[in-house]
Coordinates of C-alpha atoms in Angstrom, one line a residue:
M1 CA 158.0 207.6 29.5
A2 CA 159.5 204.1 29.4
V3 CA 159.8 202.4 32.8
I4 CA 161.1 199.0 31.5
T5 CA 162.9 198.4 28.2
V6 CA 163.8 194.9 27.1
N7 CA 165.8 194.1 24.0
N8 CA 166.4 190.6 22.5
L9 CA 166.1 188.8 25.8
T10 CA 166.7 185.0 25.8
K11 CA 166.5 182.5 28.5
S12 CA 166.9 178.7 28.4
Y13 CA 167.0 175.9 31.0
G14 CA 169.5 173.4 29.5
V15 CA 168.3 172.5 26.0
D16 CA 164.8 173.9 26.6
I17 CA 164.3 177.4 25.3
I18 CA 161.9 179.4 27.4
L19 CA 162.1 182.9 26.0
Q20 CA 163.8 183.7 22.7
N21 CA 164.8 187.2 21.5
I22 CA 161.9 189.0 23.1
S23 CA 161.7 192.8 23.1
F24 CA 159.1 195.2 24.5
I25 CA 158.7 198.6 26.2
V26 CA 156.6 199.2 29.3
N27 CA 155.5 202.8 29.7
E28 CA 154.7 204.6 32.9
G29 CA 151.1 203.9 33.9
D30 CA 150.7 200.9 31.7
K31 CA 148.4 198.1 33.1
I32 CA 149.5 194.9 31.3
G33 CA 148.1 191.4 31.4
V34 CA 150.7 188.7 30.7
I35 CA 149.2 185.6 29.3
G36 CA 150.3 182.2 27.9
E37 CA 150.0 178.5 28.5
N38 CA 151.4 177.0 31.7
G39 CA 155.2 176.7 31.2
A40 CA 155.3 179.4 28.5
G41 CA 157.8 181.5 30.6
K42 CA 155.5 184.1 32.3
S43 CA 157.0 183.6 35.8
T44 CA 160.5 183.3 34.3
L45 CA 160.0 186.7 32.7
F46 CA 158.8 188.2 36.0
N47 CA 161.8 186.8 37.9
I48 CA 164.1 188.4 35.3
L49 CA 162.3 191.8 35.5
A50 CA 162.5 191.6 39.4
G51 CA 166.2 190.9 39.2
T52 CA 166.0 187.5 40.9
L53 CA 167.0 185.6 37.7
E54 CA 169.7 186.4 35.0
P55 CA 168.8 186.1 31.3
D56 CA 171.2 184.2 29.0
S57 CA 171.4 187.2 26.7
G58 CA 169.8 190.5 25.9
S59 CA 169.5 193.8 27.8
I60 CA 167.0 195.1 30.4
F61 CA 166.7 198.7 31.5
V62 CA 164.5 199.5 34.5
S63 CA 164.0 203.2 35.5
A64 CA 161.7 202.5 38.5
N65 CA 162.9 203.3 42.0
K66 CA 160.8 200.6 43.7
I67 CA 159.5 197.3 42.3
G68 CA 156.9 195.2 44.2
Y69 CA 156.8 191.5 43.2
L70 CA 154.2 189.0 44.4
K71 CA 155.3 185.5 43.5
Q72 CA 152.8 182.7 43.1
N73 CA 152.0 180.8 46.4
T74 CA 154.4 183.0 48.4
L75 CA 154.9 181.8 51.9
I76 CA 155.8 184.0 54.8
D77 CA 157.4 183.0 58.1
S78 CA 156.7 185.4 61.0
E79 CA 155.9 185.3 64.7
K80 CA 154.0 188.6 64.4
S81 CA 150.2 189.0 64.2
I82 CA 148.5 189.7 60.9
Y83 CA 148.1 193.4 61.7
E84 CA 151.7 193.9 63.1
E85 CA 153.2 192.1 60.1
V86 CA 151.4 194.3 57.6
K87 CA 152.2 197.4 59.6
S88 CA 155.9 196.6 59.3
V89 CA 155.7 198.0 55.8
F90 CA 155.6 201.4 57.4
A91 CA 158.6 200.9 59.7
E92 CA 160.1 204.2 58.5
I93 CA 157.0 206.1 59.5
F94 CA 156.7 204.5 62.9
Q95 CA 160.4 205.3 63.6
L96 CA 159.7 208.8 62.6
E97 CA 156.7 208.9 65.0
N98 CA 158.9 207.8 67.8
K99 CA 161.5 210.5 67.1
I100 CA 158.7 213.1 67.0
K101 CA 157.3 212.0 70.3
A102 CA 160.7 211.9 71.9
L103 CA 161.5 215.4 70.5
E104 CA 158.2 216.8 71.9
E105 CA 159.1 215.5 75.3
K106 CA 162.6 217.0 75.0
I107 CA 161.1 220.4 74.0
S108 CA 158.7 220.5 76.9
N109 CA 161.6 219.8 79.4
T110 CA 164.2 222.2 77.8
K111 CA 164.7 225.7 79.0
D112 CA 167.9 226.6 77.1
H113 CA 166.7 229.0 74.4
N114 CA 169.5 228.3 71.9
L115 CA 168.9 224.5 72.2
L116 CA 165.1 225.1 71.9
E117 CA 165.6 226.9 68.6
K118 CA 167.5 223.9 67.2
L119 CA 165.0 221.4 68.6
F120 CA 162.1 223.4 66.9
E121 CA 163.9 223.4 63.6
E122 CA 164.4 219.6 63.8
Y123 CA 160.8 219.2 64.9
S124 CA 159.6 221.2 61.9
F125 CA 161.8 219.1 59.5
L126 CA 160.5 215.8 61.0
M127 CA 156.8 216.9 60.8
D128 CA 157.2 217.9 57.1
K129 CA 158.7 214.5 56.4
Y130 CA 155.9 212.8 58.3
N131 CA 153.2 214.7 56.4
E132 CA 155.1 214.0 53.1
L133 CA 155.0 210.2 53.9
E134 CA 151.3 210.5 54.8
G135 CA 152.0 209.1 58.2
Y136 CA 148.6 210.2 59.5
S137 CA 146.8 207.7 57.2
V138 CA 148.8 204.6 57.9
E139 CA 146.3 202.9 60.3
S140 CA 143.3 203.5 57.9
K141 CA 145.4 202.2 54.9
V142 CA 146.4 199.0 56.7
R143 CA 142.8 198.3 57.9
G144 CA 141.3 199.1 54.5
V145 CA 143.7 196.8 52.5
L146 CA 143.4 193.9 55.0
N147 CA 139.6 194.2 55.0
G148 CA 139.5 194.4 51.2
L149 CA 141.6 191.2 50.9
G150 CA 139.2 189.3 53.1
F151 CA 140.7 189.6 56.6
D152 CA 138.1 190.5 59.1
M153 CA 139.1 192.7 62.1
S154 CA 138.5 189.8 64.4
Q155 CA 141.5 188.1 62.6
F156 CA 144.0 191.0 62.9
D157 CA 145.6 189.5 66.1
T158 CA 145.9 186.0 64.6
P159 CA 149.6 184.9 64.4
V160 CA 150.9 184.7 60.8
S161 CA 152.3 181.2 61.6
N162 CA 148.7 180.0 62.1
L163 CA 147.6 181.0 58.6
S164 CA 147.0 178.7 55.6
G165 CA 149.1 179.0 52.5
G166 CA 146.3 180.9 50.7
Q167 CA 146.0 183.4 53.6
K168 CA 149.8 183.9 53.7
T169 CA 149.7 184.7 50.0
R170 CA 146.9 187.3 50.6
L171 CA 149.0 188.8 53.4
M172 CA 152.0 189.2 51.1
L173 CA 149.7 190.8 48.5
A174 CA 148.5 193.3 51.2
K175 CA 152.1 194.2 52.1
I176 CA 153.1 194.7 48.5
L177 CA 150.1 196.9 47.7
L178 CA 150.8 199.1 50.8
L179 CA 154.4 199.5 49.7
N180 CA 152.9 201.4 46.8
P181 CA 155.8 200.7 44.5
D182 CA 156.4 202.4 41.1
V183 CA 156.0 199.0 39.3
L184 CA 153.9 196.1 40.5
L185 CA 154.6 192.6 39.3
L186 CA 151.7 190.3 40.4
D187 CA 151.9 186.6 39.6
E188 CA 148.3 185.1 39.9
P189 CA 147.2 187.6 42.5
T190 CA 143.5 186.5 42.2
N191 CA 144.3 183.0 43.6
H192 CA 142.8 182.5 47.1
L193 CA 140.5 185.5 46.7
D194 CA 136.7 185.3 47.0
I195 CA 134.5 187.3 44.7
R196 CA 134.1 190.2 47.1
S197 CA 137.9 190.5 47.5
L198 CA 138.4 190.2 43.7
E199 CA 136.0 193.1 43.1
W200 CA 137.9 195.2 45.8
L201 CA 141.3 194.4 44.2
E202 CA 139.9 195.4 40.7
Q203 CA 138.9 198.8 42.1
Y204 CA 142.2 199.2 43.9
L205 CA 144.3 198.4 40.8
K206 CA 142.1 200.6 38.5
F207 CA 143.1 203.6 40.6
Y208 CA 146.7 202.5 41.3
S209 CA 148.8 205.3 39.8
G210 CA 151.9 203.2 39.1
T211 CA 152.8 200.6 36.4
L212 CA 151.3 197.2 36.6
L213 CA 152.1 193.8 35.1
I214 CA 149.8 190.9 36.0
I215 CA 150.0 187.2 35.2
S216 CA 146.5 185.9 35.5
H217 CA 144.1 183.2 34.2
D218 CA 141.2 185.3 35.5
R219 CA 139.8 186.7 32.2
Y220 CA 137.1 188.8 33.9
F221 CA 139.7 190.4 36.1
L222 CA 141.9 191.1 33.1
D223 CA 139.0 192.7 31.3
K224 CA 138.4 195.0 34.2
V225 CA 142.0 196.0 35.0
V226 CA 144.4 195.9 32.0
N227 CA 144.7 198.1 28.9
K228 CA 147.4 196.0 27.2
I229 CA 148.1 192.3 26.7
F230 CA 151.5 190.6 26.5
E231 CA 151.1 187.1 25.0
I232 CA 153.9 184.7 25.4
E233 CA 153.6 181.9 22.8
N234 CA 156.2 179.6 21.2
H235 CA 159.0 181.3 23.1
H236 CA 158.1 184.8 21.7
L237 CA 156.2 187.8 23.1
K238 CA 153.6 189.8 21.2
V239 CA 151.9 193.0 22.3
Y240 CA 148.2 193.7 21.9
E241 CA 146.4 196.9 22.8
G242 CA 143.2 196.6 24.9
N243 CA 141.9 194.2 27.5
Y244 CA 141.5 190.4 27.3
T245 CA 138.3 190.4 25.2
E246 CA 139.8 192.8 22.7
Y247 CA 142.9 190.7 22.6
L248 CA 140.8 187.6 21.8
K249 CA 139.1 189.4 18.9
K250 CA 142.3 190.8 17.5
K251 CA 144.1 187.5 17.9
K252 CA 141.4 185.6 16.0
E253 CA 141.3 188.1 13.2
E254 CA 145.1 188.1 13.0
V255 CA 145.4 184.3 12.8
Q256 CA 142.6 184.1 10.2
A257 CA 144.3 186.8 8.1
K258 CA 147.7 185.1 8.3
L259 CA 146.2 181.7 7.5
K260 CA 144.4 183.1 4.5
A261 CA 147.5 184.9 3.3
Y262 CA 149.5 181.7 3.8
E263 CA 147.0 179.5 2.0
E264 CA 146.7 181.9 -0.9
Q265 CA 150.5 182.1 -1.3
Q266 CA 150.8 178.3 -1.1
K267 CA 148.2 178.1 -3.9
E268 CA 150.2 180.6 -6.0
I269 CA 153.4 178.7 -5.3
K270 CA 151.7 175.5 -6.4
R271 CA 150.4 177.2 -9.6
I272 CA 153.9 178.6 -10.5
K273 CA 155.6 175.3 -9.9
S274 CA 153.0 173.6 -12.1
I275 CA 153.8 176.2 -14.9
I276 CA 157.5 175.6 -14.4
E277 CA 157.1 171.8 -14.7
T278 CA 154.8 172.2 -17.8
Q279 CA 157.2 174.6 -19.6
R280 CA 160.3 172.5 -18.9
N281 CA 158.6 169.4 -20.2
R282 CA 157.9 171.2 -23.5
R283 CA 161.7 171.7 -24.0
T284 CA 161.5 174.6 -26.4
E285 CA 163.7 177.6 -26.1
K286 CA 160.8 179.9 -25.1
S287 CA 159.3 177.4 -22.6
V288 CA 162.7 176.9 -20.9
K289 CA 163.1 180.7 -20.6
M290 CA 159.6 181.0 -19.2
A291 CA 160.3 178.3 -16.7
Q292 CA 163.6 180.1 -15.6
S293 CA 161.7 183.3 -15.3
K294 CA 159.1 181.7 -13.0
E295 CA 161.9 180.1 -10.9
K296 CA 163.4 183.5 -10.4
L297 CA 160.0 184.8 -9.4
L298 CA 159.8 182.0 -6.8
E299 CA 163.3 182.8 -5.5
K300 CA 162.4 186.5 -5.0
M301 CA 159.1 185.7 -3.3
E302 CA 159.0 186.5 0.4
I303 CA 157.6 183.3 1.9
I304 CA 154.8 183.6 4.5
E305 CA 155.4 181.3 7.4
K306 CA 152.5 179.1 8.4
P307 CA 150.9 180.7 11.4
F308 CA 151.5 178.9 14.7
L309 CA 148.2 177.2 15.6
N310 CA 148.5 175.9 19.2
K311 CA 146.3 172.8 19.3
N312 CA 148.0 171.6 22.5
S313 CA 144.9 171.5 24.6
I314 CA 142.6 168.9 26.1
K315 CA 139.8 167.4 24.0
L316 CA 136.7 167.3 26.3
K317 CA 133.1 166.4 25.6
F318 CA 130.7 165.5 28.4
N319 CA 127.9 163.0 27.7
F320 CA 125.8 160.4 29.5
D321 CA 123.9 157.2 28.8
I322 CA 120.8 157.7 31.0
E323 CA 118.7 160.9 30.9
S324 CA 117.4 162.2 34.3
G325 CA 113.9 163.2 35.1
N326 CA 112.9 166.9 35.1
D327 CA 113.3 167.2 38.9
V328 CA 117.0 166.5 39.5
L329 CA 117.4 167.6 43.2
T330 CA 115.3 169.0 46.0
V331 CA 116.9 170.4 49.1
K332 CA 114.8 171.4 52.1
N333 CA 115.8 173.2 55.3
L334 CA 119.4 172.0 55.1
S335 CA 121.7 172.9 58.1
L336 CA 125.3 172.1 58.8
K337 CA 127.6 172.7 61.7
F338 CA 131.0 171.5 62.7
D339 CA 132.5 173.2 65.7
R340 CA 130.3 176.2 64.7
P341 CA 127.2 176.6 62.6
V342 CA 128.1 176.8 58.9
F343 CA 124.7 177.4 57.3
S344 CA 121.0 176.8 58.0
N345 CA 117.6 176.9 56.3
V346 CA 119.0 176.1 52.9
S347 CA 116.3 175.2 50.5
F348 CA 116.3 175.0 46.7
D349 CA 115.3 172.9 43.6
V350 CA 117.5 171.9 40.7
K351 CA 115.8 171.2 37.3
K352 CA 117.1 169.2 34.4
G353 CA 119.4 171.2 32.1
E354 CA 120.1 174.0 34.6
K355 CA 123.6 175.2 35.1
I356 CA 123.7 176.8 38.5
A357 CA 126.6 178.8 40.0
L358 CA 126.8 178.5 43.8
L359 CA 128.5 181.7 45.1
G360 CA 129.2 183.2 48.5
P361 CA 132.1 184.4 50.7
N362 CA 134.9 182.2 51.8
G363 CA 133.7 180.1 54.7
A364 CA 130.1 180.2 53.7
G365 CA 130.1 176.4 53.2
K366 CA 129.9 176.1 49.4
T367 CA 132.3 173.2 49.2
S368 CA 130.6 171.5 52.2
L369 CA 127.2 171.8 50.4
L370 CA 128.6 170.1 47.3
R371 CA 130.1 167.4 49.5
I372 CA 126.7 166.8 51.2
I373 CA 125.1 166.4 47.8
A374 CA 127.9 164.1 46.6
G375 CA 127.4 162.0 49.7
E376 CA 130.8 162.7 51.3
I377 CA 129.3 164.5 54.4
K378 CA 126.7 162.4 56.2
E379 CA 126.2 164.5 59.4
F380 CA 123.7 167.2 58.5
E381 CA 120.1 168.3 59.2
G382 CA 117.4 168.6 56.6
E383 CA 116.3 166.7 53.5
I384 CA 118.1 166.0 50.2
K385 CA 116.1 164.1 47.5
F386 CA 117.3 163.1 44.1
G387 CA 115.0 162.8 41.1
T388 CA 114.6 159.8 38.8
N389 CA 117.7 158.4 37.0
V390 CA 120.1 161.0 38.4
V391 CA 123.7 160.0 38.1
T392 CA 126.1 162.4 39.9
G393 CA 129.7 163.1 39.0
Y394 CA 131.8 165.1 41.5
Y395 CA 134.9 167.1 40.7
E396 CA 136.6 168.3 43.9
Q397 CA 139.2 171.0 44.0
E398 CA 141.7 169.2 46.3
F399 CA 141.8 166.0 44.1
K400 CA 141.3 163.7 47.1
S401 CA 139.7 161.1 44.8
L402 CA 143.0 160.6 43.0
N403 CA 145.3 158.0 44.5
P404 CA 148.8 159.5 44.8
E405 CA 150.5 156.1 44.6
K406 CA 149.0 155.0 41.3
T407 CA 150.3 155.8 37.9
V408 CA 148.3 158.1 35.6
L409 CA 147.5 155.0 33.4
D410 CA 146.3 152.9 36.4
E411 CA 144.2 155.8 37.8
I412 CA 142.0 155.6 34.8
W413 CA 142.2 152.0 33.9
D414 CA 141.4 150.6 37.3
E415 CA 138.1 152.4 37.3
N416 CA 137.3 151.6 33.7
P417 CA 138.5 148.0 33.2
Y418 CA 136.3 147.4 30.2
L419 CA 138.6 149.7 28.2
T420 CA 141.7 148.3 26.5
Q421 CA 145.2 149.8 27.2
T422 CA 145.2 151.3 23.8
E423 CA 141.8 153.0 24.4
V424 CA 143.0 154.3 27.8
R425 CA 146.2 155.7 26.4
T426 CA 144.3 157.3 23.5
L427 CA 142.0 159.0 26.1
L428 CA 145.0 160.1 28.2
A429 CA 146.7 161.5 25.0
S430 CA 143.6 163.6 24.4
F431 CA 144.2 165.1 27.9
L432 CA 147.8 165.7 27.1
F433 CA 149.3 162.7 28.8
K434 CA 151.5 161.3 26.1
D435 CA 154.1 158.6 25.7
E436 CA 156.0 157.9 29.0
E437 CA 153.9 160.6 30.9
V438 CA 151.2 157.9 31.5
F439 CA 153.6 156.1 33.8
K440 CA 154.1 159.1 36.1
T441 CA 152.7 158.7 39.6
V442 CA 149.8 160.9 40.5
A443 CA 151.8 162.3 43.5
S444 CA 154.4 163.7 41.0
L445 CA 151.8 165.6 38.9
S446 CA 151.4 169.4 38.9
G447 CA 148.1 171.0 39.9
G448 CA 147.3 171.5 36.2
E449 CA 148.0 167.8 35.4
K450 CA 145.9 166.6 38.3
A451 CA 143.1 168.9 37.1
R452 CA 143.2 167.3 33.6
L453 CA 143.2 163.8 35.1
A454 CA 140.3 164.5 37.4
L455 CA 138.3 166.0 34.4
L456 CA 139.0 162.8 32.4
K457 CA 137.7 160.7 35.3
L458 CA 134.6 162.9 35.4
L459 CA 134.0 162.6 31.7
L460 CA 134.2 158.7 31.9
S461 CA 131.7 158.7 34.8
K462 CA 128.9 159.4 32.2
A463 CA 127.1 161.5 34.9
N464 CA 124.0 163.5 34.0
F465 CA 124.4 165.8 37.1
L466 CA 127.8 167.3 37.5
L467 CA 129.0 168.8 40.8
L468 CA 132.0 171.0 40.1
D469 CA 134.1 172.6 42.8
E470 CA 136.4 175.3 41.3
P471 CA 136.8 173.4 38.0
T472 CA 138.9 176.2 36.4
N473 CA 141.6 176.3 39.1
H474 CA 145.0 175.0 37.7
L475 CA 143.7 175.2 34.1
D476 CA 145.4 177.5 31.6
L477 CA 143.3 179.8 29.4
K478 CA 143.0 177.4 26.5
A479 CA 141.9 174.6 28.7
K480 CA 139.3 176.8 30.4
E481 CA 137.9 177.7 27.0
V482 CA 137.6 174.0 26.1
L483 CA 135.8 173.3 29.4
E484 CA 133.4 176.1 28.8
E485 CA 132.6 174.9 25.3
S486 CA 132.1 171.4 26.6
L487 CA 129.7 172.5 29.4
L488 CA 127.8 174.8 27.0
G489 CA 127.2 171.8 24.8
Y490 CA 126.3 169.5 27.7
S491 CA 122.6 168.7 27.9
G492 CA 122.8 167.4 31.5
T493 CA 122.6 169.5 34.7
V494 CA 125.5 171.3 36.4
L495 CA 125.9 172.8 40.0
F496 CA 129.2 174.4 40.4
V497 CA 131.3 176.6 42.7
S498 CA 133.7 179.0 41.1
H499 CA 135.5 182.3 41.7
D500 CA 136.1 182.6 37.9
R501 CA 133.5 185.3 37.0
Y502 CA 134.2 185.0 33.2
F503 CA 133.4 181.3 33.5
I504 CA 130.3 181.9 35.6
D505 CA 129.1 184.6 33.2
K506 CA 129.5 182.2 30.2
I507 CA 128.0 179.0 31.8
A508 CA 125.5 179.9 34.5
T509 CA 121.7 180.0 33.8
K510 CA 121.0 180.6 37.5
V511 CA 123.1 182.1 40.4
M512 CA 122.6 181.0 44.0
I513 CA 124.2 183.0 46.8
L514 CA 124.9 180.9 49.9
S515 CA 125.1 182.6 53.4
A516 CA 124.7 181.5 57.0
E517 CA 121.0 182.1 56.8
G518 CA 120.2 180.3 53.6
V519 CA 120.3 180.9 49.8
E520 CA 119.2 183.7 47.5
V521 CA 118.4 182.7 43.9
Y522 CA 118.8 184.9 40.8
L523 CA 117.8 183.8 37.3
G524 CA 120.5 184.5 34.7
N525 CA 124.3 184.7 34.6
Y526 CA 126.8 186.6 36.7
S527 CA 126.3 189.9 34.9
Y528 CA 122.5 189.7 35.4
Y529 CA 123.1 188.9 39.1
I530 CA 125.3 192.0 39.6
A531 CA 122.8 194.2 37.7
K532 CA 119.9 192.9 39.8
K533 CA 121.8 193.2 43.0
Q534 CA 122.6 196.9 42.2
Q535 CA 119.0 197.5 41.3
L536 CA 117.7 196.1 44.6
E537 CA 120.3 198.2 46.5
V538 CA 119.0 201.3 44.8
Q539 CA 115.4 200.3 45.6
Q540 CA 116.2 199.8 49.2
E541 CA 117.7 203.3 49.4
E542 CA 114.5 204.9 48.0
P543 CA 112.2 206.0 50.8
P544 CA 108.8 204.3 51.1
K545 CA 105.7 206.3 50.2
K546 CA 104.1 208.2 53.1
T547 CA 100.5 208.4 54.3
K548 CA 98.6 211.8 54.7
T549 CA 98.8 211.5 58.5
Q550 CA 102.6 210.9 58.3
I551 CA 103.0 214.0 56.0
K552 CA 100.9 216.2 58.4
N553 CA 102.9 215.0 61.5
E554 CA 106.2 215.6 59.6
R555 CA 105.2 219.2 58.6
Q556 CA 104.4 220.0 62.3
K557 CA 107.8 218.6 63.3
E558 CA 109.4 220.6 60.6
R559 CA 107.9 223.9 62.0
L560 CA 109.2 223.1 65.4
L561 CA 112.5 222.1 63.9
R562 CA 112.8 225.4 62.0
L563 CA 112.4 227.3 65.3
K564 CA 115.2 225.3 66.9
L565 CA 117.3 225.7 63.8
K566 CA 117.0 229.5 64.0
E567 CA 118.3 229.4 67.6
Q568 CA 121.0 226.9 66.5
R569 CA 122.1 229.1 63.6
E570 CA 122.6 232.1 66.0
Y571 CA 124.7 229.9 68.3
L572 CA 126.6 228.5 65.3
K573 CA 127.3 232.0 64.0
N574 CA 128.8 233.0 67.4
L575 CA 130.8 229.8 67.5
E576 CA 132.2 230.4 64.0
N577 CA 133.3 233.9 65.1
S578 CA 135.0 232.4 68.1
I579 CA 136.8 229.9 65.8
Y580 CA 138.0 232.8 63.5
Q581 CA 139.3 234.7 66.5
A582 CA 141.1 231.6 67.8
E583 CA 142.6 230.9 64.4
D584 CA 143.8 234.5 64.1
R585 CA 145.4 234.3 67.6
L586 CA 147.1 231.0 66.7
K587 CA 148.6 232.7 63.6
E588 CA 149.9 235.5 65.8
L589 CA 151.5 233.0 68.2
E590 CA 153.0 231.0 65.3
E591 CA 154.6 234.2 63.9
K592 CA 156.0 235.0 67.4
M593 CA 157.4 231.5 67.6
C594 CA 159.3 232.1 64.4
N595 CA 161.1 235.1 66.0
V596 CA 164.5 234.1 67.4
E597 CA 164.4 236.8 70.1
I598 CA 161.7 235.2 72.1
Y599 CA 163.9 232.1 72.7
K600 CA 166.5 234.4 74.3
T601 CA 164.0 236.2 76.7
G602 CA 162.2 233.0 77.8
E603 CA 158.9 234.3 76.5
I604 CA 158.6 231.1 74.4
V605 CA 157.5 229.0 77.4
E606 CA 154.3 231.2 78.0
I607 CA 153.6 231.4 74.3
Q608 CA 154.0 227.6 73.9
K609 CA 151.5 227.1 76.8
E610 CA 149.0 229.5 75.3
Y611 CA 149.4 228.0 71.9
T612 CA 148.8 224.4 73.2
A613 CA 145.8 225.4 75.2
L614 CA 144.3 227.4 72.4
K615 CA 144.8 224.6 69.9
E616 CA 143.0 222.2 72.2
K617 CA 140.1 224.7 72.6
L618 CA 140.0 225.2 68.9
E619 CA 139.7 221.4 68.3
E620 CA 136.8 221.3 70.8
M621 CA 135.1 224.2 69.0
Y622 CA 135.6 222.4 65.6
R623 CA 134.1 219.2 67.0
E624 CA 131.1 221.1 68.2
W625 CA 130.8 223.0 64.9
E626 CA 130.9 219.7 62.9
K627 CA 128.2 218.2 65.2
L628 CA 125.9 221.2 64.8
S629 CA 126.6 221.8 61.1
G630 CA 126.6 218.1 60.0

């Protein structure tokens, strides 16, 4: 069943066409990844689908009752705590709870039988509605989603106004997930999530029963969650079945097939035109007829358009002038604290050519560790020793090394004065800063533009040891692929922090997990680390082998236990009989409570008392039964 139907939708901003005559259908239960370069129109499409933006032309039909839309970098203003703000999603349920409590009190204080009958009817109706809305599970849902998205219970009372921008975005994501809408529109939901939270969100969305559209640059996430790709390119939208990896394969095959067909047709057109020219030059009656025949053939030919090859991406190749020694870095017993301890006992070695992913939860100190190695943090305990001829280059995620007052041109030229202006502008053009864009101030650049500028500075540093802090943030998919290829071809050493698991999987030769107590090292990429971690968890669950003495003692304990169990079974059997009797009596009382006559005689008061007392006793018996039978 179609949930969203879009026909010939077009949207422009002034003379700039963003989306042109796009059409698609979203079926119930679809999980769709929406991809495209920065500025391709992905967020514009989401705003139109959510009803916050009008298209210039075309039609949209949405049959969903409720749409949840998470915008990129959503900010939320609230005086409530984290927990209270998220609970506000269930305002209807809490209002219902209050009504039920008020009604229970009213029932207990009412002696008018006619009124009681009406109150019980209302009570039954409200309880049915409460159960239908799953009111009993609200608290566990709120706690589960908040914890899954990286909010510890100790943070639940934190005022929303005290949160960072990233934390507020996560809070909005929690609220939208708990709304459980028919259609979820998520614009870059994986920003600001650590790997643990990413894995949780993947599992949540896998089992989400509604329809899902996600804009994301996280290719690993797309592979795990989506079953269809919408690609927006050159103002148009194309649909591909399958996840991101399947899309890449199909896209490559499609482009190659179109390019081959285009080239073959161009050769054929050239051949026919050559025949036409030759026959016309002969100027005989037959040759003229043949030329005319071939011209008609050309006119009837359905011309294949040259496939759109998007070459609008950075050109990046890291290299260096001096090769380092085999021992690049030795870290011993490194500890760091600010107002609290961050980490301690961190020791590891880095060898030439290694590409090491530094992972760990948010707050573990990954960025701080890179800053210590880069020489930006001086106050720490422990030893850091660089090897021979090591030249470090540091890419930091907040771009503090960029001067906001400088122009793009000066930012590069001032640090590389040996280059001519032409050489600098040529380099900038290879990083997509063309023509007048080189005179923009750094402060006016977008996140993606700053990332490209910082990468160019890193490239020009000629470093043989790269320290990269979230290098794929702000980069579109094509730029990420270019960065990956460049690092794969780089013969130097790399230590990097990233939440991009696709990137980690492709680049890392070693994974280091940073925690408050130190680091754990795993040889291999991200997939190997996950497999090894799961293997170790299974091994830990397996019981250790027992000695003969332990086996003998356990057998003796088992004999004693069997005697106790026999007595326990007898008691349990009697308890179960008592539970059956209590349940039967409750049914009798419930049947009586449905009889209108008892409200007239006043018998309802005694029945209600017995019913309440018996229900409490039954709950007690259930608790005891669970304890004994567990």
